[in-house]
PDB file of C-alpha atoms in Angstrom:
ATOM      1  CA  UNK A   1      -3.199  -0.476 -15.249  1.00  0.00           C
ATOM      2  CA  UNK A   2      -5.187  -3.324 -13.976  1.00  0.00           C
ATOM      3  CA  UNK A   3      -3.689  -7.035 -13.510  1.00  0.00           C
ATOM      4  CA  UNK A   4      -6.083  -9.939 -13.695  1.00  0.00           C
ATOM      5  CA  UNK A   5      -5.515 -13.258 -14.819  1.00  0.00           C
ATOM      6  CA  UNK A   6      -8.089 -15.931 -16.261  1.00  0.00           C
ATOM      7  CA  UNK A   7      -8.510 -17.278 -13.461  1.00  0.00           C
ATOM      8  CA  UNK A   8      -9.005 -13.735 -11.018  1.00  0.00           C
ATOM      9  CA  UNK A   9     -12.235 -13.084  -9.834  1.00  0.00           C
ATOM     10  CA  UNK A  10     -13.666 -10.214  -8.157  1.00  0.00           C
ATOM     11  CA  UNK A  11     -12.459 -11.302  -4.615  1.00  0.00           C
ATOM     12  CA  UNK A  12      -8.758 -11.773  -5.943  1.00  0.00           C
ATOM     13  CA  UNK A  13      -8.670  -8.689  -8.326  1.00  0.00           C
ATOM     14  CA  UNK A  14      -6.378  -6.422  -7.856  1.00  0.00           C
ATOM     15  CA  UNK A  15      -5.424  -2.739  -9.229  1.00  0.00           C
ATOM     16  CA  UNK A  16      -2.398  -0.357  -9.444  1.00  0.00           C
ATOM     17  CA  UNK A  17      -2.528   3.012  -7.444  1.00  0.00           C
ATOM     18  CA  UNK A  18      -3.455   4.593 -10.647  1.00  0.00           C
ATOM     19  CA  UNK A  19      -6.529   2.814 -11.156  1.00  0.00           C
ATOM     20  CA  UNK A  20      -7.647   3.466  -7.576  1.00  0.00           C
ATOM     21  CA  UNK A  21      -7.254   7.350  -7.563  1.00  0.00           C
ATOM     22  CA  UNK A  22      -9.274   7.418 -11.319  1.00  0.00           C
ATOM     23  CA  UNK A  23     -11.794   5.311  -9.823  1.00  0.00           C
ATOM     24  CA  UNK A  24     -11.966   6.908  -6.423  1.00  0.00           C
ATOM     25  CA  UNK A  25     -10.140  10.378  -6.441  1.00  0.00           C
ATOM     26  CA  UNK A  26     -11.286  11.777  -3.634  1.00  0.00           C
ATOM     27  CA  UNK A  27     -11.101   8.473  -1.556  1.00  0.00           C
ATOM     28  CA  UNK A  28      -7.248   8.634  -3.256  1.00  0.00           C
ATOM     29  CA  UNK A  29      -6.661  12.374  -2.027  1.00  0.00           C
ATOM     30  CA  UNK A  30      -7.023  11.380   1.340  1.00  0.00           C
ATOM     31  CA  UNK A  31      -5.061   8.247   1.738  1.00  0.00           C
ATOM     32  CA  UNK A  32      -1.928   9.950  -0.092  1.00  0.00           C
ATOM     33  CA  UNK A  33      -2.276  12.694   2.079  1.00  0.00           C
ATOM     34  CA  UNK A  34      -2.500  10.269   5.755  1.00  0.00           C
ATOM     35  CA  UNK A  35       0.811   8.490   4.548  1.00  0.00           C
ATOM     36  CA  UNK A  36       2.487  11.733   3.498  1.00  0.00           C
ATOM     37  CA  UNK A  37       1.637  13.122   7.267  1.00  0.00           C
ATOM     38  CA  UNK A  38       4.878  11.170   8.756  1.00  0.00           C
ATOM     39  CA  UNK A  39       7.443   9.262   6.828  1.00  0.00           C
ATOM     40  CA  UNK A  40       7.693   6.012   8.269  1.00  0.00           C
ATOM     41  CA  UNK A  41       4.281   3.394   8.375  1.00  0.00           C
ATOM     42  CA  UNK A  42       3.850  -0.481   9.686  1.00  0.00           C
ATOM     43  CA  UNK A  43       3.722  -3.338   6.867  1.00  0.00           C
ATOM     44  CA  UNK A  44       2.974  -6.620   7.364  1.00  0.00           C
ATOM     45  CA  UNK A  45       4.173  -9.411   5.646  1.00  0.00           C
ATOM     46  CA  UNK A  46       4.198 -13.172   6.270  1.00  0.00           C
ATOM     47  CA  UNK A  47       7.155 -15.511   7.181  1.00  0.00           C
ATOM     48  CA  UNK A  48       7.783 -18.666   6.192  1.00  0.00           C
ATOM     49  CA  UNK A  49       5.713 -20.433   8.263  1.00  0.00           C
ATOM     50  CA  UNK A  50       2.659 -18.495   7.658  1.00  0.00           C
ATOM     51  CA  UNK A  51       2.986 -16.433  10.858  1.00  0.00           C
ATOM     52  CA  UNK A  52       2.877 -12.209  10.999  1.00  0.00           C
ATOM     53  CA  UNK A  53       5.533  -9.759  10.424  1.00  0.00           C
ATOM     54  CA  UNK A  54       5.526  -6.439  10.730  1.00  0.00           C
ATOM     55  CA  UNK A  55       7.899  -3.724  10.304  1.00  0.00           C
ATOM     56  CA  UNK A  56       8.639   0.027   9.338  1.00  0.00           C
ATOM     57  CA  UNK A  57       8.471   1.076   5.706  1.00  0.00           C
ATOM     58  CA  UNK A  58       8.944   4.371   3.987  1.00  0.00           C
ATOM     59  CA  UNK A  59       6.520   4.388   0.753  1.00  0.00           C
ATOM     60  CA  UNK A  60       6.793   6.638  -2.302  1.00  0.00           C
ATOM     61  CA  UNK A  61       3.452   7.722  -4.635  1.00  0.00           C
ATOM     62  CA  UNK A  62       5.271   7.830  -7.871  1.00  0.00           C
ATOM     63  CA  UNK A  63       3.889   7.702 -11.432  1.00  0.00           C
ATOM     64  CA  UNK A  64       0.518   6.241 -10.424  1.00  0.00           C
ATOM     65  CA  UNK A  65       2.019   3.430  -8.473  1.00  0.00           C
ATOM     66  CA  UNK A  66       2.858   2.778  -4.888  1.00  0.00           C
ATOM     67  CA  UNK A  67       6.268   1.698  -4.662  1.00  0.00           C
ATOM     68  CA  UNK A  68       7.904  -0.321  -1.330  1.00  0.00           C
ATOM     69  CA  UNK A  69      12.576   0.657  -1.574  1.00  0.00           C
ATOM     70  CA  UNK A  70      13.949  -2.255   0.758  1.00  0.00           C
ATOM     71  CA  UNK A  71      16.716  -2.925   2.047  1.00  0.00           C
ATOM     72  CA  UNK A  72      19.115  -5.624  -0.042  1.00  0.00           C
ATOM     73  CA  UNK A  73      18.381  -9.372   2.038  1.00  0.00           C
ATOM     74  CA  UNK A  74      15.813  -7.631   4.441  1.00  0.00           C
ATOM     75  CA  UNK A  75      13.565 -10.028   5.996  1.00  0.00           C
ATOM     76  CA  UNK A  76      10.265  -8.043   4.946  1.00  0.00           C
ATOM     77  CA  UNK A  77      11.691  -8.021   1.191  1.00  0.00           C
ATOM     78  CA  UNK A  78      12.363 -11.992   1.656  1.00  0.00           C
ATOM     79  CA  UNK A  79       8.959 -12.579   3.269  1.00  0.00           C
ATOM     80  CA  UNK A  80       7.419 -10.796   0.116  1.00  0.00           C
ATOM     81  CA  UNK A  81       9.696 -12.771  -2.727  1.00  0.00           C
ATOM     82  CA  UNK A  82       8.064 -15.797  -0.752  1.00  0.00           C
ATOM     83  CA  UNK A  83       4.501 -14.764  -0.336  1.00  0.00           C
ATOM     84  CA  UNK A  84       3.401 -11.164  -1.855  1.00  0.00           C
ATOM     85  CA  UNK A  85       0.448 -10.520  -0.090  1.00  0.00           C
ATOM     86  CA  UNK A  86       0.918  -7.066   2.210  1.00  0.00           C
ATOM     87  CA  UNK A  87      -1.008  -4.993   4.615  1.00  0.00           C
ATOM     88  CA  UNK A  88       0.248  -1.690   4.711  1.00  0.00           C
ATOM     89  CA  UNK A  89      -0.522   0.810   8.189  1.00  0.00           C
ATOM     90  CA  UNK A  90      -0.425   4.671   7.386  1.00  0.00           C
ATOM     91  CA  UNK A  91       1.866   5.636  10.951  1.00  0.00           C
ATOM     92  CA  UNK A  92      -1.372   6.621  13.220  1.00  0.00           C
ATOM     93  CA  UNK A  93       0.890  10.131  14.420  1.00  0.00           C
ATOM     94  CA  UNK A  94       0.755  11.384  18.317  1.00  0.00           C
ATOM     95  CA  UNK A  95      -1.550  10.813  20.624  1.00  0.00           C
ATOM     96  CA  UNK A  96      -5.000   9.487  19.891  1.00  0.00           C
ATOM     97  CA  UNK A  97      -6.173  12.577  17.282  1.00  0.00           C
ATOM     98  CA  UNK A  98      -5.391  10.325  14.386  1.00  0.00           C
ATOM     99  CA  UNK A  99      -6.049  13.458  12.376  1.00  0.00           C
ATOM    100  CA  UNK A 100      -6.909  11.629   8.996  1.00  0.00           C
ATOM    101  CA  UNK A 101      -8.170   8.906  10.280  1.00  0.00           C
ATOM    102  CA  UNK A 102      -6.856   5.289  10.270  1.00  0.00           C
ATOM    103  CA  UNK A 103      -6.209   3.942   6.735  1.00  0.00           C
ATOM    104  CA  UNK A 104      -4.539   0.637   5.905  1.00  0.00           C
ATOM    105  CA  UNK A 105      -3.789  -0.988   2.384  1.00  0.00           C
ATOM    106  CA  UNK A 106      -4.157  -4.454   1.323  1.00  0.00           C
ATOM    107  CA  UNK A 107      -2.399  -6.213  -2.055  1.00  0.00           C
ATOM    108  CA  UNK A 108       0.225  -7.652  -3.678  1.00  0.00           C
ATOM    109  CA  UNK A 109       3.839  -6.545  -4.103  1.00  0.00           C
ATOM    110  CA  UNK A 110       5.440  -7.321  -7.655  1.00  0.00           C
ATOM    111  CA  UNK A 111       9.102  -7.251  -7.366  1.00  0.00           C
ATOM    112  CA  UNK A 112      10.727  -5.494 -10.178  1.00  0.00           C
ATOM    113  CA  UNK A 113      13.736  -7.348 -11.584  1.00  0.00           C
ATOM    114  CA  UNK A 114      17.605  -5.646 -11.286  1.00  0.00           C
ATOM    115  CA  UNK A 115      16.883  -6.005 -15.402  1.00  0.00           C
ATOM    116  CA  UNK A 116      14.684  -3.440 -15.656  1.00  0.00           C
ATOM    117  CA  UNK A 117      17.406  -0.519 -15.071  1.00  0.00           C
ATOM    118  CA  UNK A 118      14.667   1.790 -17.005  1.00  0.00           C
ATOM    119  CA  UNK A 119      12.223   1.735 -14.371  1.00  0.00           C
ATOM    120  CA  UNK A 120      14.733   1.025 -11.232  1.00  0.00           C
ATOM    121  CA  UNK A 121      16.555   4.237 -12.534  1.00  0.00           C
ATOM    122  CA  UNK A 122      13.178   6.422 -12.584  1.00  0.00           C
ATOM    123  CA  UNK A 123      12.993   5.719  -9.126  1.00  0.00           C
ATOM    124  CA  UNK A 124      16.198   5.867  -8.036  1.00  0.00           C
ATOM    125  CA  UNK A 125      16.168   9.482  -9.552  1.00  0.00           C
ATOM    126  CA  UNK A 126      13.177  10.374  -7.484  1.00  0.00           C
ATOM    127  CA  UNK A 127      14.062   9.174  -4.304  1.00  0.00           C
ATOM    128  CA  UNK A 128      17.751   8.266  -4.368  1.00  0.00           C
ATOM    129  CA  UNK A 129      17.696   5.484  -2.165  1.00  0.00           C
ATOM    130  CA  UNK A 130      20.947   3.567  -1.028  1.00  0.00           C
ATOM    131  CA  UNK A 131      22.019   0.994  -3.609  1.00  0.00           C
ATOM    132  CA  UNK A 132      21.543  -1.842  -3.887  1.00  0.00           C
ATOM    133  CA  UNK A 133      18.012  -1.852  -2.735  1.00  0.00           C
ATOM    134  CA  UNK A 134      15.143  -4.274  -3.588  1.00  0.00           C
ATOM    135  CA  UNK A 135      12.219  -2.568  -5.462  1.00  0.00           C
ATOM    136  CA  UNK A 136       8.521  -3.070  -5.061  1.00  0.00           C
ATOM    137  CA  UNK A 137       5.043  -2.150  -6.829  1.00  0.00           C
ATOM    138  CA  UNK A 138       2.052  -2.780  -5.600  1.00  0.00           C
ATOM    139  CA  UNK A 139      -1.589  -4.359  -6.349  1.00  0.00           C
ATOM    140  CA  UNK A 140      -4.435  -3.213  -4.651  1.00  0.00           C
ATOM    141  CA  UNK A 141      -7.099  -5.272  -3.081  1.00  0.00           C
ATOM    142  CA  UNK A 142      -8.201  -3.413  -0.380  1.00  0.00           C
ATOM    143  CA  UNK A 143      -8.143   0.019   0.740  1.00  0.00           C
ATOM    144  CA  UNK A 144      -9.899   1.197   4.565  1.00  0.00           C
ATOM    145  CA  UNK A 145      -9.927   4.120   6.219  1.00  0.00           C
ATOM    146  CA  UNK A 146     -11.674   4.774   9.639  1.00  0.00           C
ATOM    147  CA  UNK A 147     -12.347   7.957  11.453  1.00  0.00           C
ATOM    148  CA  UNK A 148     -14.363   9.766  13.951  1.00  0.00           C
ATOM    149  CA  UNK A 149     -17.080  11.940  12.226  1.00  0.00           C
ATOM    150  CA  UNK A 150     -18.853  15.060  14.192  1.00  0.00           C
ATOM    151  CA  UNK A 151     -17.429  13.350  17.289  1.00  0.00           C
ATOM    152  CA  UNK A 152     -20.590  10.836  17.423  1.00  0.00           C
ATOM    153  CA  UNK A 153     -19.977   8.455  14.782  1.00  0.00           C
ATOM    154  CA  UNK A 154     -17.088   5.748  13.435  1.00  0.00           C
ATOM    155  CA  UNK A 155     -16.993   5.919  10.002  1.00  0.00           C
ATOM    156  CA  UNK A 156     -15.229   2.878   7.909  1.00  0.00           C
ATOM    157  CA  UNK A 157     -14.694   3.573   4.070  1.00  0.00           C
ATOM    158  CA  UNK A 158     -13.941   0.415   2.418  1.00  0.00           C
ATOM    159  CA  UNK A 159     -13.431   0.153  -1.471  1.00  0.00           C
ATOM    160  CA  UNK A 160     -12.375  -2.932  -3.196  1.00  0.00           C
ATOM    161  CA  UNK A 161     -11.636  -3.480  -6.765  1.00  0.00           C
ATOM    162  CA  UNK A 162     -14.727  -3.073  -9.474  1.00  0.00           C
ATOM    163  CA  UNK A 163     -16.622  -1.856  -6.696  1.00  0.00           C
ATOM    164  CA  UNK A 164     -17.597   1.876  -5.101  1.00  0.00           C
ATOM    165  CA  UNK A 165     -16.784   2.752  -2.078  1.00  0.00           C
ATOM    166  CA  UNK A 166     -18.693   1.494   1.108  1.00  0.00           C
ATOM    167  CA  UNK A 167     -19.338   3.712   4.096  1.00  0.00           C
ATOM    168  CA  UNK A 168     -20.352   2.332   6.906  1.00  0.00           C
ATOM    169  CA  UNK A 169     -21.433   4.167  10.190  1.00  0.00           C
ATOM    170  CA  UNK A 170     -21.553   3.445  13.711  1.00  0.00           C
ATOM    171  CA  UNK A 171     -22.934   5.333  16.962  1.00  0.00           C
TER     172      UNK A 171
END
């Protein structure tokens, strides 16, 4: 399901999970499959005076949406209340192989409301997090990945709402 409002335009759109993967499926794939490598990534969130915060995250793929469980009072799940805007690190693994390659997510997080038991309970049932816990979807704005390719070139994949998928390649 995509959220726009009047007043989005292309540079502010953004998309649920589901609309990524049926616009980019294969691009999708891939970036479920670099944050299901390890179990905790890096988000980054901003504090009240505008300044970066990052911190672990576990994140759950559930019913075409990417979902962010928090903590009750946690500062990341304060900073987003305040300001939703997110960047989102898939953990990089070991060493330097960064098998995968390097993929980061950009968006919004939409809190969902303790009154909407019907979805908290879904996901509760899936993942059975410690209660009570603050829940998050998310809008997409930006999704990146960056590899290695035949150990010659750096490869950045870069899709954006409405649009396909850039590749861009460096020696």
């Amino acid at each position: 399901m995509s959220t726009y409002t009047d007043t989005d335009t292309p540079a502010n759109a953004a998309v649920d999970w589901g609309a990524f993967a049926a616009a980019e499926p294969e691009f999708a794939r891939t970036v479920e499959e670099r944050f299901a490598a390890f179990t905790h990534h890096v988000l980054a969130t901003l504090r009240k005076d505008g300044s970066p915060r990052t911190t672990g995250l576990e994140v759950r793929f559930l019913n075409g949406e990417l979902w962010f469980g928090m903590m009750p009072r946690s500062m990341k799940a304060l900073d987003l209340r305040r300001d939703p805007r997110f960047s989102l690190q898939a953990n990089p693994g070991d060493g330097t192989g960064m098998g995968g390659g390097d993929v980061r997510i950009a968006g919004r997080a939409v809190e969902i409301a303790d009154d909407d038991t019907e979805t908290r309970r879904r996901y509760a049932e899936e993942v059975e997090p410690p209660e009570p816990f603050h829940l998050f979807r998310t809008e997409l704005t930006e999704v990146v990945r960056t590899y290695v390719e035949d150990e010659k070139y750096l490869v950045v994949q870069v899709w954006k709402p409405g649009e396909p998928v850039r590749t861009l390649k460096r020696t």
